[in-house]
Amino acid sequence: MTSIERTAYPRFKRLITAHELHLFFSPSRDELEWAADATDCDEHLLADGLGQAA
């Protein structure tokens, strides 16, 4: 049988650190600039940033 790591459903570790969250899920400068140009207020900027993450 194929190991779980070689399938479409690998197991991920249960806890991730704050550093990993920041490293992998923070928007880049280009993404922040794009969002700022595409919106006209802070509320829309937040909503747009969250929409990109989905």
PDB file of C-alpha atoms in Angstrom, residues 3-52:
ATOM      1  CA  SER A   3       2.368   5.582   2.171  1.00  0.00           C
ATOM      2  CA  ILE A   4       0.107   8.472   3.223  1.00  0.00           C
ATOM      3  CA  GLU A   5       2.822  11.012   2.325  1.00  0.00           C
ATOM      4  CA  ARG A   6       2.644   9.958  -1.329  1.00  0.00           C
ATOM      5  CA  THR A   7      -1.123  10.331  -1.684  1.00  0.00           C
ATOM      6  CA  ALA A   8      -3.378  13.304  -2.368  1.00  0.00           C
ATOM      7  CA  TYR A   9      -4.125  13.497   1.366  1.00  0.00           C
ATOM      8  CA  PRO A  10      -0.839  13.959   3.221  1.00  0.00           C
ATOM      9  CA  ARG A  11      -0.894  14.445   6.969  1.00  0.00           C
ATOM     10  CA  PHE A  12       0.064  17.897   8.136  1.00  0.00           C
ATOM     11  CA  LYS A  13       1.373  18.658  11.581  1.00  0.00           C
ATOM     12  CA  ARG A  14      -1.356  19.781  13.962  1.00  0.00           C
ATOM     13  CA  LEU A  15       0.270  22.949  15.275  1.00  0.00           C
ATOM     14  CA  ILE A  16       2.019  25.634  13.273  1.00  0.00           C
ATOM     15  CA  THR A  17       4.094  28.379  14.801  1.00  0.00           C
ATOM     16  CA  ALA A  18       3.461  32.117  14.617  1.00  0.00           C
ATOM     17  CA  HIS A  19       6.577  32.363  12.441  1.00  0.00           C
ATOM     18  CA  GLU A  20       5.164  29.835   9.961  1.00  0.00           C
ATOM     19  CA  LEU A  21       1.847  31.699   9.844  1.00  0.00           C
ATOM     20  CA  HIS A  22       3.655  34.945   9.120  1.00  0.00           C
ATOM     21  CA  LEU A  23       5.982  33.349   6.576  1.00  0.00           C
ATOM     22  CA  PHE A  24       3.359  31.523   4.533  1.00  0.00           C
ATOM     23  CA  PHE A  25       0.204  33.606   4.959  1.00  0.00           C
ATOM     24  CA  SER A  26       1.293  37.254   5.066  1.00  0.00           C
ATOM     25  CA  PRO A  27       0.657  39.225   1.874  1.00  0.00           C
ATOM     26  CA  SER A  28       3.669  40.344  -0.137  1.00  0.00           C
ATOM     27  CA  ARG A  29       4.427  44.023  -0.806  1.00  0.00           C
ATOM     28  CA  ASP A  30       3.067  43.628  -4.337  1.00  0.00           C
ATOM     29  CA  GLU A  31      -0.172  42.153  -3.009  1.00  0.00           C
ATOM     30  CA  LEU A  32      -0.537  44.970  -0.457  1.00  0.00           C
ATOM     31  CA  GLU A  33       0.076  47.620  -3.136  1.00  0.00           C
ATOM     32  CA  TRP A  34      -2.436  45.986  -5.482  1.00  0.00           C
ATOM     33  CA  ALA A  35      -5.082  45.835  -2.757  1.00  0.00           C
ATOM     34  CA  ALA A  36      -4.491  49.469  -1.771  1.00  0.00           C
ATOM     35  CA  ASP A  37      -4.890  50.559  -5.405  1.00  0.00           C
ATOM     36  CA  ALA A  38      -8.025  48.447  -5.879  1.00  0.00           C
ATOM     37  CA  THR A  39      -9.911  49.784  -2.845  1.00  0.00           C
ATOM     38  CA  ASP A  40     -11.031  53.129  -1.517  1.00  0.00           C
ATOM     39  CA  CYS A  41     -11.272  52.569   2.257  1.00  0.00           C
ATOM     40  CA  ASP A  42      -9.744  50.431   5.018  1.00  0.00           C
ATOM     41  CA  GLU A  43     -12.814  48.205   5.366  1.00  0.00           C
ATOM     42  CA  HIS A  44     -12.660  47.294   1.683  1.00  0.00           C
ATOM     43  CA  LEU A  45      -8.914  46.773   1.914  1.00  0.00           C
ATOM     44  CA  LEU A  46      -9.415  44.192   4.673  1.00  0.00           C
ATOM     45  CA  ALA A  47     -12.226  42.455   2.795  1.00  0.00           C
ATOM     46  CA  ASP A  48     -10.154  42.365  -0.400  1.00  0.00           C
ATOM     47  CA  GLY A  49      -7.162  40.926   1.436  1.00  0.00           C
ATOM     48  CA  LEU A  50      -9.297  38.222   2.997  1.00  0.00           C
ATOM     49  CA  GLY A  51     -10.888  37.455  -0.353  1.00  0.00           C
ATOM     50  CA  GLN A  52      -7.487  36.814  -1.905  1.00  0.00           C
TER      51      GLN A  52
END
